[in-house]
Amino acid sequence: MKKLYIETYGCQMNVNDTEVIFAILAKEGYQRTENIEEADVIMANTCSVRDNAEQRIWGRVDQFNLQRKNRKVVIGILGCMAERLKDALLDTHKVDIVAGPDAYRSLPRLLKAVSDGNPQIDVMLSREETYADINPVRIDKNGVSAYISIMRGCNNVCSYCVVPYTRGAERSRDAHTIVREACDCLAKGYKEVTLLGQNVDSYHWQSGEEDVNFAQLLEMVAQVSPELRVRFSTSNPQDFSDEVIELMAKYENICKHIHFPVQSGSNRMLEKMRRRYSREWYLERVAKIRSVIPDCGLTTDVIAGFCSETEEDHKETLSLFEEVCFDTAFMFYYSERPGTLAARKYPDDVDLETKTRRLNEIIALQNKMSLKSYKKDIGKRFRVLVEGPSKKNPEELCGRASNNKMCVFPDTCHKAGDYVDVEVVNCTSATLLCKLV
């Protein structure tokens, strides 16, 4: 039996894709290993969203090739970077297989065809592939939380984003296969599933007389079991409906957390980014969420220094962060991605020094907002799903509350997968410090 080693980079969707790849190749006799030194096949499942992610992969390819000194090894680059840089990867003659996100079913064929000097490539995008019939091989460490892909691709074509070009057009997966996968996770002992999509709110599956939108799918999964927590990511503000908000309030096991990317607080920038909502629309959605679910966790993404961004645009982003007070944020400065609308139409005209300064100002403000948000929870009680021991103290356990905030508490009696009730006694800007109740 051949040993298969895969490194995964980027988002949660890539983690789920890696689980699909392991499942496909397990049927062909490949056994998963976490030890690169014994692998017959070494692969990297890649991300192209930011340039630094791609640069890391080039370095790893060089490291992978060191494994060839003592044995014959097949090296493959999979995912978004494979689709975007197919020619460059093959021209190096360091990679044997290049396969895009819709080509994982072809991996058994590609592996059989590989020979010295005969690299294999399949980066064709599909309008139908959802891998709905594949039962993923879970690669998480604790057996508590699992990812379920509900759709693939994206139709939004935000001007800065490479995803529509690397993952193709949006298509939604059969709702019943999603529910079956959630049931399978529960049967295997998982206590939480996260429904994944580039824009989950635009999920829409039709078959015959069946017509299922995201809110309906969310309810179907929530009804699998009250003991199975349900999360979802990512939401696009323009599509986030009142129906979803009301469902989150209705079902206790739908976690009270929304990842709600804003990208900029400036209407001029939002229009240039092709985000299809305004600052006012975004704030109205936030107000609606908090009126129905007052303690709902809110996190976001933001880009500093997008094309032609002015100091006034930047100040509008800072003011929005102050107004919303996100729990946490993923913050980056703009990195031009070849092939995107922005790369074709808009000069990347904000210098690196200015981008870095603006990003640092956003980070400094968000650190203050995070501490403010976490301090509001002191004295509150939460039900926490234990993930395992705290990284800093083996006498403590950690786990997330429904609002997605990490809780740490002294406990040597419970284990990963248990639900415990805690009271918040203190906090940092990233962790709630708790005691059992």
PDB file of C-alpha atoms in Angstrom, residues 239-247 284-285 288 292:
ATOM      1  CA  ASP A 239     -27.473  38.042   0.336  1.00  0.00           C
ATOM      2  CA  PHE A 240     -27.838  37.646   4.107  1.00  0.00           C
ATOM      3  CA  SER A 241     -31.576  37.275   4.753  1.00  0.00           C
ATOM      4  CA  ASP A 242     -33.913  37.930   7.645  1.00  0.00           C
ATOM      5  CA  GLU A 243     -34.997  34.301   7.293  1.00  0.00           C
ATOM      6  CA  VAL A 244     -31.527  33.086   8.281  1.00  0.00           C
ATOM      7  CA  ILE A 245     -31.389  35.493  11.218  1.00  0.00           C
ATOM      8  CA  GLU A 246     -34.755  34.282  12.512  1.00  0.00           C
ATOM      9  CA  LEU A 247     -33.684  30.634  12.154  1.00  0.00           C
ATOM     10  CA  GLU A 284     -28.473  47.813   8.627  1.00  0.00           C
ATOM     11  CA  ARG A 285     -27.762  44.055   8.455  1.00  0.00           C
ATOM     12  CA  LYS A 288     -30.947  43.570  12.324  1.00  0.00           C
ATOM     13  CA  VAL A 292     -32.859  39.574  16.930  1.00  0.00           C
TER      14      VAL A 292
END
